[in-house]
Amino acid sequence: LAKTTQPISMDSYEGQEVNITCSHNNIATNDYITWYQQFPSQGPRFIIQGYKTKVTNEVASLFIPADRKSSTLSLPRVSLSDTAVYYCLATSGGYNKLIFGAGTRLAVHP
Amino acid sequence: KAGVTQTPRYLIKTRGQQVTLSCSPISGHRSVSWYQQTPGQGLQFLFEYFSETQRNKGNFPGRFSGRQFSNSRSEMNVSTLELGDSALYLCASSPGLGDTGELFFGEGSRLTVL
């Protein structure tokens, strides 16, 4: 599975849009880009997944350019409750051995 | 639909003891995987089970073992506990074959080894 690289930490303020970029230069053809959110002492929670172009759900958007070497998770109008660690992963179908990196620790300030 | 349930939520053991953790997946999910999370190593994959068979295994010593029952419930066991085994142990479930990495995690079992 491809290694992903993302910023260690980010700070934002309530109401702002937050974009977290993830690099995955060696992503395989059958890999998806999957993002998880984790609060302290809880299990990670699936946020969004995409293969290419743009995916949007009620929580976030995911932008993946044509070369698929990077992706951007976009969180619109963050609130204090969005303070968490966000993980970017490359995942393959039928294969649930997820490789988590250090993630991005997002702090949302009032 | 009930989520993934892990028991116990918290437990304290001493070095040399063994521990068994339990995981009940979401109803209908047949794949269960286990992860260990520590401040130093982050989230690390332990093993995955599907239809009572281990499909994948992470890079952990043989002291870590698991099994899955016919109702998809899973247990993991750690024998001869060491201080470094103190961690949050997370179980995750998914429907099964053809999954693309969307796992549903439980809240974890926090193990402290003294």
Tab-separated table of C-alpha atoms in Angstrom, chain A residues 14-100:
chain	number	residue	atom	x	y	z
A	14	GLU	CA	-14.550	28.499	13.778
A	15	GLY	CA	-16.411	29.150	10.562
A	16	GLN	CA	-13.368	28.867	8.304
A	17	GLU	CA	-12.827	26.300	5.573
A	18	VAL	CA	-9.972	23.916	6.260
A	19	ASN	CA	-8.030	22.128	3.542
A	20	ILE	CA	-5.696	19.284	4.495
A	21	THR	CA	-3.417	18.060	1.727
A	22	CYS	CA	-2.056	14.545	1.527
A	23	SER	CA	0.760	13.339	-0.738
A	24	HIS	CA	0.780	9.793	-2.114
A	25	ASN	CA	3.325	9.717	-4.930
A	26	ASN	CA	3.387	5.924	-5.210
A	27	ILE	CA	-0.321	5.260	-5.145
A	28	ALA	CA	-1.292	2.064	-6.954
A	29	THR	CA	-3.871	1.874	-9.702
A	30	ASN	CA	-6.365	0.012	-7.522
A	31	ASP	CA	-5.880	2.172	-4.406
A	32	TYR	CA	-8.571	4.478	-3.097
A	33	ILE	CA	-7.904	7.563	-0.990
A	34	THR	CA	-9.691	7.287	2.317
A	35	TRP	CA	-9.885	9.777	5.176
A	36	TYR	CA	-10.635	9.035	8.817
A	37	GLN	CA	-11.262	11.325	11.778
A	38	GLN	CA	-10.337	10.397	15.327
A	39	PHE	CA	-11.239	12.029	18.618
A	40	PRO	CA	-9.265	11.248	21.804
A	41	SER	CA	-9.951	7.802	23.269
A	42	GLN	CA	-12.294	6.860	20.430
A	43	GLY	CA	-11.909	4.730	17.351
A	44	PRO	CA	-11.346	6.398	13.976
A	45	ARG	CA	-14.428	7.331	12.021
A	46	PHE	CA	-14.646	7.095	8.237
A	47	ILE	CA	-15.160	10.510	6.649
A	48	ILE	CA	-14.881	10.192	2.900
A	49	GLN	CA	-13.330	8.138	0.145
A	50	GLY	CA	-12.527	8.766	-3.483
A	51	TYR	CA	-10.652	7.431	-6.473
A	52	LYS	CA	-10.294	10.508	-8.673
A	53	THR	CA	-11.800	13.959	-9.311
A	54	LYS	CA	-14.128	15.238	-6.606
A	55	VAL	CA	-16.305	13.537	-4.050
A	56	THR	CA	-18.642	15.370	-1.681
A	57	ASN	CA	-20.773	14.192	1.203
A	58	GLU	CA	-22.555	15.900	4.052
A	59	VAL	CA	-19.343	16.229	6.049
A	60	ALA	CA	-16.515	16.994	3.627
A	61	SER	CA	-15.226	17.156	0.087
A	62	LEU	CA	-12.293	15.278	-1.349
A	63	PHE	CA	-10.361	16.555	-4.348
A	64	ILE	CA	-8.068	14.204	-6.245
A	65	PRO	CA	-6.251	15.515	-9.332
A	66	ALA	CA	-5.829	13.453	-12.471
A	67	ASP	CA	-2.324	12.234	-11.577
A	68	ARG	CA	-3.608	11.025	-8.173
A	69	LYS	CA	-0.297	11.863	-6.508
A	70	SER	CA	-2.020	14.029	-3.926
A	71	SER	CA	-5.454	14.743	-2.529
A	72	THR	CA	-7.103	17.461	-0.466
A	73	LEU	CA	-9.693	17.000	2.225
A	74	SER	CA	-11.872	20.082	2.552
A	75	LEU	CA	-13.913	20.742	5.693
A	76	PRO	CA	-16.357	23.615	5.181
A	77	ARG	CA	-17.035	26.027	8.046
A	78	VAL	CA	-15.326	24.102	10.827
A	79	SER	CA	-16.530	24.217	14.407
A	80	LEU	CA	-14.825	23.464	17.710
A	81	SER	CA	-16.122	19.895	17.477
A	82	ASP	CA	-14.003	19.325	14.359
A	83	THR	CA	-10.873	19.415	16.517
A	84	ALA	CA	-9.449	15.939	15.948
A	85	VAL	CA	-6.755	13.961	14.197
A	86	TYR	CA	-7.349	13.359	10.500
A	87	TYR	CA	-5.751	10.422	8.727
A	88	CYS	CA	-5.221	10.052	4.991
A	89	LEU	CA	-4.818	6.467	3.793
A	90	ALA	CA	-4.419	4.597	0.541
A	91	THR	CA	-6.721	1.583	0.678
A	92	SER	CA	-7.298	-1.337	-1.648
A	93	GLY	CA	-10.426	-3.246	-2.398
A	94	GLY	CA	-10.984	-6.436	-0.437
A	95	TYR	CA	-8.033	-5.677	1.787
A	96	ASN	CA	-8.667	-4.224	5.214
A	97	LYS	CA	-5.090	-3.915	6.442
A	98	LEU	CA	-5.086	-0.162	6.857
A	99	ILE	CA	-1.754	1.624	7.215
A	100	PHE	CA	-2.215	4.698	9.381
